[in-house]
Coordinates of C-alpha atoms in Angstrom, one line a residue:
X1332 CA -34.3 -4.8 6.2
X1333 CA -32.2 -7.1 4.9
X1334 CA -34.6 -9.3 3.0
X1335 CA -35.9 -6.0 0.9
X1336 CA -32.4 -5.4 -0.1
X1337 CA -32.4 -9.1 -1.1
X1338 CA -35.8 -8.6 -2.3
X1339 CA -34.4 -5.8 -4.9
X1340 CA -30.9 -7.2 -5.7
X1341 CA -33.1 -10.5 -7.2
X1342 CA -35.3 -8.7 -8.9
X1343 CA -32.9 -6.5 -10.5
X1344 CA -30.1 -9.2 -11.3
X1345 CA -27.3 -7.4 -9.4
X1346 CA -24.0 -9.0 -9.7
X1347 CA -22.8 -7.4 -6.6
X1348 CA -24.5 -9.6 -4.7
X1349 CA -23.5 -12.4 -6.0
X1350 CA -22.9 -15.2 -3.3
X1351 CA -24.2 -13.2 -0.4
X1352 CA -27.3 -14.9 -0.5
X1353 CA -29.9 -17.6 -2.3
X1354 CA -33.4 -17.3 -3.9
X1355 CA -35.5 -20.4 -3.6
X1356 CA -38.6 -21.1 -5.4
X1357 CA -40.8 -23.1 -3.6
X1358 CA -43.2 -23.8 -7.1
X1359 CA -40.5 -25.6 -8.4
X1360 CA -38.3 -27.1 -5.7
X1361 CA -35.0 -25.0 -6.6
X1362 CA -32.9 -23.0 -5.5
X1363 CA -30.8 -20.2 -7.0
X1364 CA -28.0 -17.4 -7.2
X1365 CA -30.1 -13.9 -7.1
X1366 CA -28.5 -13.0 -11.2
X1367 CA -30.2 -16.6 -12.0
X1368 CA -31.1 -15.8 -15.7
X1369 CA -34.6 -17.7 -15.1
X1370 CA -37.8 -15.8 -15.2
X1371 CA -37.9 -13.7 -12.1
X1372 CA -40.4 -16.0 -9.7
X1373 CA -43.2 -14.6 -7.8
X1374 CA -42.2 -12.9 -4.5
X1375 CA -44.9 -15.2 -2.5
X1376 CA -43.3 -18.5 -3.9
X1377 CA -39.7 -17.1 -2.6
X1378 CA -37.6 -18.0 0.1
X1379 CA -34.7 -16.1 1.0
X1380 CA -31.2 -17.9 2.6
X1381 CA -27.8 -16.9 3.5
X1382 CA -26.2 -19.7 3.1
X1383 CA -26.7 -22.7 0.3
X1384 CA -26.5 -25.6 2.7
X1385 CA -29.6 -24.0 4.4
X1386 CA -32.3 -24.2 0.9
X1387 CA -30.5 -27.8 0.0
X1388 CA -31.0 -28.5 4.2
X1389 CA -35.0 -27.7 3.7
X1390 CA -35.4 -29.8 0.5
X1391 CA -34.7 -27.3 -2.6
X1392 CA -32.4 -28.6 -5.3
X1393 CA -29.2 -26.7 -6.8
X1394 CA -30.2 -24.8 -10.1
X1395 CA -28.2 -26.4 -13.0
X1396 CA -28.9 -23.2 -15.4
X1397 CA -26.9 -20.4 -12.9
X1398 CA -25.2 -23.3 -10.9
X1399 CA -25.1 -22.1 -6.9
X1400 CA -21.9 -23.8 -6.8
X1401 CA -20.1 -21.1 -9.1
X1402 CA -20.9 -18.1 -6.5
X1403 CA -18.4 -16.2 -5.5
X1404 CA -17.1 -16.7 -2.2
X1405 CA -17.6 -15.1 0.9
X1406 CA -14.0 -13.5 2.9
X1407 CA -13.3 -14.3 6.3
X1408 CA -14.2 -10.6 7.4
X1409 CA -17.5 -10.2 6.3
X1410 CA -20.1 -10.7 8.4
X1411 CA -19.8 -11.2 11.9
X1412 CA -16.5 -11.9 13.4
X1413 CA -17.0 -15.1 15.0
X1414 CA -15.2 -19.1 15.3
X1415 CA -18.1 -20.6 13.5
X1416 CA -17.5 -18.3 10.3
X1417 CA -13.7 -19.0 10.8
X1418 CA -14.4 -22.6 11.0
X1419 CA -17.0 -22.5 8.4
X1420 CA -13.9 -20.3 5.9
X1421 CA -11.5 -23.0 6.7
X1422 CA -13.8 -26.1 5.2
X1423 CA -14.3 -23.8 2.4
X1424 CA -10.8 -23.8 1.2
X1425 CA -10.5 -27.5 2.0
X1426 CA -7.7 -26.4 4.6
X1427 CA -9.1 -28.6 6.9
X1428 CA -12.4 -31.1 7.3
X1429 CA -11.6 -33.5 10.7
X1430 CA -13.6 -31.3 13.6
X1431 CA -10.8 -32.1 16.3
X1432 CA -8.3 -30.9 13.9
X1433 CA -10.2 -27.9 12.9
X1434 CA -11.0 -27.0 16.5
X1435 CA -7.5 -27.5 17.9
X1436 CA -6.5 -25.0 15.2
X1437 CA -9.0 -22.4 16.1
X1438 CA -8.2 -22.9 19.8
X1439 CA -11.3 -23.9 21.1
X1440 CA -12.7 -27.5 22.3
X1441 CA -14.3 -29.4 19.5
X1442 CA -17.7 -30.0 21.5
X1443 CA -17.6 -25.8 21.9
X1444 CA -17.2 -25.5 17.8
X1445 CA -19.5 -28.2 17.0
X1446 CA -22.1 -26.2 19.6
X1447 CA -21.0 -22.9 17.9
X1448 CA -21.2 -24.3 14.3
X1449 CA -24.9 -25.7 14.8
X1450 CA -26.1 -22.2 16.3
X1451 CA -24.9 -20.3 13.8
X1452 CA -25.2 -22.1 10.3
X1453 CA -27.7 -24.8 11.7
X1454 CA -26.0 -28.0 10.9
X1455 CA -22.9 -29.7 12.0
X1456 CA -19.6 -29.9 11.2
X1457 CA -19.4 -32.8 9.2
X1458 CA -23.1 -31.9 7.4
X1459 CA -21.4 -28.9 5.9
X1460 CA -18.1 -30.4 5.3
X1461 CA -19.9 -33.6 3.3
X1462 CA -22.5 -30.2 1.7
X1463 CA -19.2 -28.1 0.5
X1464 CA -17.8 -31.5 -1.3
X1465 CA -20.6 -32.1 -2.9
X1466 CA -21.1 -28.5 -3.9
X1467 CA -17.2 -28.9 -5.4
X1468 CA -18.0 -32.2 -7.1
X1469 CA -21.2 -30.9 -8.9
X1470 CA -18.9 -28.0 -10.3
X1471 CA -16.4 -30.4 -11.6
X1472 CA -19.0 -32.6 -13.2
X1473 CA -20.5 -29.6 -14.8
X1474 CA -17.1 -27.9 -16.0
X1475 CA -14.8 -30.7 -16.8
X1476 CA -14.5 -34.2 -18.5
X1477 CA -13.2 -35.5 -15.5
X1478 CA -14.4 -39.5 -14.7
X1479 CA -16.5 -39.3 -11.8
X1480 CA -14.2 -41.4 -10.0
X1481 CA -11.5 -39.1 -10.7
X1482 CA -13.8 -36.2 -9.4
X1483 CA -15.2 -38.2 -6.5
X1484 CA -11.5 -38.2 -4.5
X1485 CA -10.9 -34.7 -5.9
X1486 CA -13.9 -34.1 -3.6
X1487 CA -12.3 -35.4 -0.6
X1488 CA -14.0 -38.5 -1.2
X1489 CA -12.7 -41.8 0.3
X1490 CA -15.4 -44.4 -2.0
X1491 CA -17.2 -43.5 -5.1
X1492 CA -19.8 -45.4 -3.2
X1493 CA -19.9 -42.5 -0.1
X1494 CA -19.8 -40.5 -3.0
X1495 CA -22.9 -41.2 -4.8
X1496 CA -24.9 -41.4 -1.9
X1497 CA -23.9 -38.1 -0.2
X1498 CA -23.8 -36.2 -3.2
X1499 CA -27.9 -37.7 -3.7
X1500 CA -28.8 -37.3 0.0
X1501 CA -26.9 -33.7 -0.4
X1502 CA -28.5 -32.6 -3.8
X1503 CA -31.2 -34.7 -4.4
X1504 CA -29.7 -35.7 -7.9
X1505 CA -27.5 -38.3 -8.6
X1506 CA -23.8 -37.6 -10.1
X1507 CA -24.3 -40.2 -13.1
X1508 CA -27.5 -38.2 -14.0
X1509 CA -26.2 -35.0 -13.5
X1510 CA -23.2 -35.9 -16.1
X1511 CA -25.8 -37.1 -18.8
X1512 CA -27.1 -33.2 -18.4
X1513 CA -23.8 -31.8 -18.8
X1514 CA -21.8 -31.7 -22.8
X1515 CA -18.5 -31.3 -21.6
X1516 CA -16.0 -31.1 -24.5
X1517 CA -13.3 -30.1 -23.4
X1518 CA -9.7 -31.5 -23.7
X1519 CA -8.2 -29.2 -21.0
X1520 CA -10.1 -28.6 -17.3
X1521 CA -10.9 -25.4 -17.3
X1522 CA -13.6 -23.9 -15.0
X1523 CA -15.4 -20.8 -14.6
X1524 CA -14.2 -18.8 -11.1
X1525 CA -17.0 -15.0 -10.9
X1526 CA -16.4 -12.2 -8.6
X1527 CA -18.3 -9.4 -7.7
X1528 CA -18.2 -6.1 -9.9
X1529 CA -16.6 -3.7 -10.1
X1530 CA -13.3 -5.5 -10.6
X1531 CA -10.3 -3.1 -11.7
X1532 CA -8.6 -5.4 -14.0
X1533 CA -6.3 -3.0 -15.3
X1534 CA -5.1 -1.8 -12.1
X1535 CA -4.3 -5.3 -11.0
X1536 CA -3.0 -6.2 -13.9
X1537 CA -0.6 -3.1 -14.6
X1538 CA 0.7 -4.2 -10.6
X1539 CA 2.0 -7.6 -11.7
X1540 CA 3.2 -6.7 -14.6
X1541 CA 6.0 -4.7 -13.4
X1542 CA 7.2 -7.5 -11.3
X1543 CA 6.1 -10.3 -13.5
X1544 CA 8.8 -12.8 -13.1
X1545 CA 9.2 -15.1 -16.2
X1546 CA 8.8 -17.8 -16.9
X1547 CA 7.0 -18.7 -13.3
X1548 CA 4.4 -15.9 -14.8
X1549 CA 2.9 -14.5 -17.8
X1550 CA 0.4 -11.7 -18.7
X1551 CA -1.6 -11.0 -21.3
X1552 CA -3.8 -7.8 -22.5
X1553 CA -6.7 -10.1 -20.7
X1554 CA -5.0 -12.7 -18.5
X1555 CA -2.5 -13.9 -16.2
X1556 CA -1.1 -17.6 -15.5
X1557 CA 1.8 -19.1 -13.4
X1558 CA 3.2 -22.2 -12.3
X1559 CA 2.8 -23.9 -9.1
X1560 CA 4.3 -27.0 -7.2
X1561 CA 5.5 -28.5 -3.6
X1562 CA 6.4 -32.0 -2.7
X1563 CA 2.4 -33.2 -3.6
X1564 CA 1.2 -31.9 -6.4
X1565 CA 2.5 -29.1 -9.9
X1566 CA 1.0 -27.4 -12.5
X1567 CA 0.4 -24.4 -13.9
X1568 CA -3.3 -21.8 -14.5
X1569 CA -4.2 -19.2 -17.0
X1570 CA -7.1 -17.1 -15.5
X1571 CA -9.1 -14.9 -18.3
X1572 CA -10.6 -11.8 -17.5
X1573 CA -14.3 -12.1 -19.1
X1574 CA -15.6 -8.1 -18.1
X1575 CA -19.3 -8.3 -19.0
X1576 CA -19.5 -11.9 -17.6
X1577 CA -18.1 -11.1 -14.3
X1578 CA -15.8 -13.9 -14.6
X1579 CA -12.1 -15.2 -15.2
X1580 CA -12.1 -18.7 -17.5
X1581 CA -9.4 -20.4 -16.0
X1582 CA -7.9 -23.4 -17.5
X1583 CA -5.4 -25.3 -15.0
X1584 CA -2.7 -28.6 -15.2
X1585 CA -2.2 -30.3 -12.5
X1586 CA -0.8 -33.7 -11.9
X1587 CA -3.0 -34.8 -8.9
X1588 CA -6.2 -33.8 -9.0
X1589 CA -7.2 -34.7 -5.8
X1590 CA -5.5 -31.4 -4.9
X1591 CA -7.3 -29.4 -7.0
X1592 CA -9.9 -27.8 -4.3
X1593 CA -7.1 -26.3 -2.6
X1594 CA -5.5 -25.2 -6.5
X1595 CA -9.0 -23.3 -7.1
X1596 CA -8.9 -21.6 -3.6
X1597 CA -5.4 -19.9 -4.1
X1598 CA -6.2 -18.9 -7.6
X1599 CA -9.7 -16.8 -6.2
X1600 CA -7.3 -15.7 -3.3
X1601 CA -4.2 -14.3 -5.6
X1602 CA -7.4 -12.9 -7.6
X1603 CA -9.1 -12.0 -4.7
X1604 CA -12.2 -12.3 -6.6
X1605 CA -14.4 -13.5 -2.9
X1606 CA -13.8 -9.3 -1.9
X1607 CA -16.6 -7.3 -1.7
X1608 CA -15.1 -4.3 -2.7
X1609 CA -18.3 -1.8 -2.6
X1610 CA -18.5 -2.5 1.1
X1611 CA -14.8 -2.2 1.6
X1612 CA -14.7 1.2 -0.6
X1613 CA -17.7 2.7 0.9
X1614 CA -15.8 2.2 4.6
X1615 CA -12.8 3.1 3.0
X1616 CA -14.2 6.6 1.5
X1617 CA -16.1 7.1 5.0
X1618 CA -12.6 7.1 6.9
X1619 CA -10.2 8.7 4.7
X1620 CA -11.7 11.9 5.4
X1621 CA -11.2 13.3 1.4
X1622 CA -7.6 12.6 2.0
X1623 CA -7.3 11.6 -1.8
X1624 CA -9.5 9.9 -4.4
X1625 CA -10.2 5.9 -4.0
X1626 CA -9.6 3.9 -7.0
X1627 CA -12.7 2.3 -7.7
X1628 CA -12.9 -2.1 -7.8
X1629 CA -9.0 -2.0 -6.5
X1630 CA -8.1 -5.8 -5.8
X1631 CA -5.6 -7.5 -3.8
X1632 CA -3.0 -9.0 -5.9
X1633 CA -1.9 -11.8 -4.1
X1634 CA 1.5 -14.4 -4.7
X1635 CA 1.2 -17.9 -4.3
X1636 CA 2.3 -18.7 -1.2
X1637 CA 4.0 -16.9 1.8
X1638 CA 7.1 -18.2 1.7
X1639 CA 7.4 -16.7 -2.4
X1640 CA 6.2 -13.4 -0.8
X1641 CA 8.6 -13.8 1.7
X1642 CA 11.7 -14.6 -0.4
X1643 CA 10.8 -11.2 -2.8
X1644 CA 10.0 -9.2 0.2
X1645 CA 13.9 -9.8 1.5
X1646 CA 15.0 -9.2 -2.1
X1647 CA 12.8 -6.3 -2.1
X1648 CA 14.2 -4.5 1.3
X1649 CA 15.9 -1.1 0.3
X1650 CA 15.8 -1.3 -3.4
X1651 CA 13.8 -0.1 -6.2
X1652 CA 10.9 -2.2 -7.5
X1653 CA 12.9 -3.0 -10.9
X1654 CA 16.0 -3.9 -8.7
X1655 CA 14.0 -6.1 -6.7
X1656 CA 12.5 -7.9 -10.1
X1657 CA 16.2 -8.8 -11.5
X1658 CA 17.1 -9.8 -8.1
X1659 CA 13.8 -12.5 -8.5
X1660 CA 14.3 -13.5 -11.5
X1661 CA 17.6 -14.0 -11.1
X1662 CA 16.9 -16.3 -8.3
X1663 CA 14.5 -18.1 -10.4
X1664 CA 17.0 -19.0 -13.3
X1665 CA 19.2 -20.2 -10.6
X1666 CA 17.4 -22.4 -8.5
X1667 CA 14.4 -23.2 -10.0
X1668 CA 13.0 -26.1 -11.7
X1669 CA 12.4 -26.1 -15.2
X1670 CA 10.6 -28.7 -17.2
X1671 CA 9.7 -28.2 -21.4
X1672 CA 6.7 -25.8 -20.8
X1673 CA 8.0 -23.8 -17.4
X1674 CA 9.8 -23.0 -14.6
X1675 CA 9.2 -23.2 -10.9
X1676 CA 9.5 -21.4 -8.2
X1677 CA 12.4 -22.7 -6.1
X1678 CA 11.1 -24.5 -2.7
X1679 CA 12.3 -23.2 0.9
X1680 CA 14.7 -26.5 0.6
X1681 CA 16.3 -25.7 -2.6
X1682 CA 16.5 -21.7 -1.3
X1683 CA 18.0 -23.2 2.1
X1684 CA 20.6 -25.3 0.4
X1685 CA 22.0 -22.5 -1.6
X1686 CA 25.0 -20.1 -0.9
X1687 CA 24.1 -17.6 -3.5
X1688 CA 27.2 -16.6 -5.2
X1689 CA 25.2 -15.5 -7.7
X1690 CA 24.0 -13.0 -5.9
X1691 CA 26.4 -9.4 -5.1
X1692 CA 24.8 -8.5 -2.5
X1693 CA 25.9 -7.8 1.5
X1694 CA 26.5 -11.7 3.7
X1695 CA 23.5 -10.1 5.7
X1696 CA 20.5 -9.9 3.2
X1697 CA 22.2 -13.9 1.7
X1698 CA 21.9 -15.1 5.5
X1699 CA 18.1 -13.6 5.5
X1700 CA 17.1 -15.4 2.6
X1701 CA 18.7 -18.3 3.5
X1702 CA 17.2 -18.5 7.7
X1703 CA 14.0 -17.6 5.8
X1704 CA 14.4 -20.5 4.1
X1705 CA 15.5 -22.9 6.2
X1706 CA 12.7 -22.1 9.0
X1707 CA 10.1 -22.6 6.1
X1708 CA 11.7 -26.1 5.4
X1709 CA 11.6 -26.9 9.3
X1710 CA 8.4 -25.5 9.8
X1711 CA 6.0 -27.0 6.6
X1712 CA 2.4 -25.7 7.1
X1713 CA 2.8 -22.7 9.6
X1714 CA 0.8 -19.8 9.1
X1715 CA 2.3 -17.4 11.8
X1716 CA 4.2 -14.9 9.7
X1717 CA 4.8 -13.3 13.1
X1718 CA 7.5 -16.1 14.2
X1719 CA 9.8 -14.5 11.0
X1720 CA 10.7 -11.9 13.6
X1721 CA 13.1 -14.1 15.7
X1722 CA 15.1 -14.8 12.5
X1723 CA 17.6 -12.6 12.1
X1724 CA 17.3 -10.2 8.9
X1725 CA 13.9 -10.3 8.9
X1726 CA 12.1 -7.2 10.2
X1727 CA 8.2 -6.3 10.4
X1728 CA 8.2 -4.9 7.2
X1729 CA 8.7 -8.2 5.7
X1730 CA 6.0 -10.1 7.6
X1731 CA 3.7 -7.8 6.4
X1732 CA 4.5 -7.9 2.9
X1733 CA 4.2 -11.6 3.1
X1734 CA 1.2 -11.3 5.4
X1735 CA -0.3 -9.0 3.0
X1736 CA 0.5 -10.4 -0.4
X1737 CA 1.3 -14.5 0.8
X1738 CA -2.0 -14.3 3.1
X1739 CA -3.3 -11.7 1.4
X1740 CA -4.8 -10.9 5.1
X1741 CA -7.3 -7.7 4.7
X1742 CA -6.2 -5.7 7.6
X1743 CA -1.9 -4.9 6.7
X1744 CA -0.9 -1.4 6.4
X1745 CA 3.0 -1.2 5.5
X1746 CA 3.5 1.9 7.7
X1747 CA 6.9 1.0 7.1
X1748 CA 7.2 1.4 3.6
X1749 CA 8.8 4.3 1.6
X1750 CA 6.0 4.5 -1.2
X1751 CA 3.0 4.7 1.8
X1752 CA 5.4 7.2 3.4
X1753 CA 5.1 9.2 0.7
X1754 CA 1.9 8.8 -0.2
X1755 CA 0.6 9.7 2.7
X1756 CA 2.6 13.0 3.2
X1757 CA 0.7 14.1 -0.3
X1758 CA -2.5 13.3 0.9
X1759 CA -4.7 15.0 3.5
X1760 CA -4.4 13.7 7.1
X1761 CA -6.6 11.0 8.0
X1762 CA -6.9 8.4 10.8
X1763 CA -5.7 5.5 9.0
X1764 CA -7.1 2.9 12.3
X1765 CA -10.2 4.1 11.1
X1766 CA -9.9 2.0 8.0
X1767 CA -10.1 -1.5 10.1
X1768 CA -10.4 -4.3 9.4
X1769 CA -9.6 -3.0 5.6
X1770 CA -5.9 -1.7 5.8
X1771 CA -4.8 -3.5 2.8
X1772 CA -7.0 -2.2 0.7
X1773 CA -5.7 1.1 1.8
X1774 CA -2.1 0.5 1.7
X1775 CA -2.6 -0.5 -2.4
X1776 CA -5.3 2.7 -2.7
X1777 CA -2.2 4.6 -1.8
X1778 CA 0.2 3.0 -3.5
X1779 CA -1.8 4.0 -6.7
X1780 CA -1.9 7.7 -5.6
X1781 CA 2.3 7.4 -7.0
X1782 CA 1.3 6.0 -10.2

């Protein structure tokens, strides 16, 4: 069943499924993304995979005209629920690559996930780790002017010797030759990041807008850029929307590129452009019961990181929308970093170290922000939003804002919140566990029904 849906989507060029699978041609030894511009193959010289590593695994070559490494992503729901994908999600955003590490995260042993990892994708960990860096590396040799040196550690790289002979062994090209193919003249690195249609730019763009806070951020009729920086790396993006491409042309600074991976990942997640959106609205319709009508292509909009969505989501507590954007900004003028170009948004250290007289506002919500803060500068690099609750001033409503917007996390439903409150008293009655693992989606579907 699934391969005659495959079968049609590659025949008829549909965008939509985009990254869920890959055409290979066995005439001609490559391997492709199913909107591949290429004259459509004969069905008897196909081959059908889910996943790239698997055609590159049997012999077949990346195609350099529709590039395999540009697909969109695939989110940690879809498809079955299961360690391996987790895992498999994990090396995807360059979160993590050593197999001990990764397992110990996951809670498992590593000889269980390695077992787990080779059942379900059919190679080990480290094939796919050393696959998704090559994967990365082609990109960057086809989008930018960055040395291969340069591109080789952005990679993950240790040697531009390991280098050039996984990235042969991987993709049966070498990177010196695929550079010769490539006229990059670009002074900027800019890179092309697609989604899957239908993408609701307005909508998402209308969202941020009202709590745009300059000059971290800035929209356009067509785009939307911030800044971005912690103790390893800054910079800044500009993402394009490009409609009747399917893509957003994003052009991005950064001082250390070997952070970059991890750069790219957090731009597609505050974009959520990896979302398969006609699966989650079709589940999303199914559940709702007619309760009210779903905005069609409706997108997360995600903020950088959790603390950010964390800090706004204690500013945000009680007040109106365009209260809780002066009390941002404010914060932002205050504490933030500035350079010629930007300004930053403050780290949990500078927030921590701060009394906020600039703020009138009750002691209570200041001592929030600031054992917010301070937890985040005790606790770098942890992930469970849940341990906010023992801080004092910080309530579930808060965790799930920053679960929902920080994480952007697919399955949040702000029950709490006055908007959904309302929202939901207007509509028809529904079941709203129904619409698991996709609550998110459903908490910003009804925040739209107020527009």
């Amino acid at each position: 069943m699934i391969s005659s849906y495959w079968q049609k989507a590659r025949q008829s060029r549909d965008h939509r499924f985009d990254g869920l699978f890959y055409v290979a041609v066995k005439s001609t030894g490559i391997y492709c993304r199913p909107i591949c511009p290429a004259p459509t193959a004969l069905e008897k010289n196909v081959v059908y995979y889910e996943f790239a590593h698997n055609a590159a695994q049997d012999g077949f070559r990346p195609c350099i005209r529709c590039r395999p490494d540009s697909a969109p992503g695939s989110a940690a729901w879809q498809g079955t629920k299961t360690t391996a994908l987790r895992a498999k999600q994990l090396i995807d955003q360059h979160n993590e690559h050593d197999c001990e590490k990764l397992a110990e995260r996951l809670g498992v042993s590593s000889r269980y996930l390695r077992r787990l990892f080779k059942q379900h994708f059919g190679l080990s960990v480290t094939q796919y780790r050393i696959f998704n860096q090559c994967h990365f590396a082609k990109k960057l040799i086809q989008e930018t002017n960055l040395p291969l040196t340069e591109i080789a550690f952005s990679a993950g790289f240790k040697s531009t010797r390991r280098f050039n002979d996984a990235f042969l062994k991987q993709l049966n090209i070498a990177p010196s030759t695929l550079r010769k193919t490539t006229n990059v003249k670009r002074s900027t690195l800019e890179l092309i990041l697609p989604f899957r249609p239908p993408y609701n730019w307005l909508t998402l763009r209308s969202f941020i807008e009202k709590r745009l806070i300059k000059p971290v951020e800035w929209v356009s009729e067509n785009s939307y850029g911030r800044t971005f920086s912690n103790v390893l790396y800054k910079g800044s993006f500009t993402a394009e929307f490009i409609k009747d491409k399917h893509h957003f042309k994003v052009k991005i600074d950064i001082d250390n590129t070997q952070y970059l991976q991890s750069v790219i990942n957090n731009i597609r997640r505050v974009l959520d452009l990896d979302a398969d959106v006609n699966l989650i609205e079709t589940h999303l319709s199914k559940n709702i019961n007619e309760a009210f009508p779903l905005c069609i292509g409706l997108r997360l909009p995600g903020i950088w990181s959790d603390f950010e969505a964390g800090i706004r989501a204690v500013l945000g507590q009680q007040v109106s929308v365009a209260a809780a954007h002066n009390l941002v900004t404010k914060l932002v003028a205050e504490l933030g970093e500035n350079d010629l170009k930007h300004a930053y948004f403050p780290s949990a250290e500078q927030v921590a170290q701060s009394n906020f007289d600039f703020f009138k506002m009750p002691q209570a919500r200041k001592n929030a922000l600031h054992n917010l803060a301070l937890f985040c500068t005790n606790n770098p690099g942890n992930s469970d939003l849940d341990l906010w609750l023992d801080l004092k001033g910080i309530g579930p409503w808060t965790v799930n804002y920053a679960k929902l917007r920080g994480q952007s996390q697919p399955d949040v439903l702000l029950e709490g919140d006055l908007g959904i409150k309302k929202a939901q008293a207007a509509a028809n009655s529904f079941n709203s566990e129904k619409c698991t693992p996709f609550r998110s989606y459903l908490t910003f579907q009804l925040w739209q029904q107020l527009s």
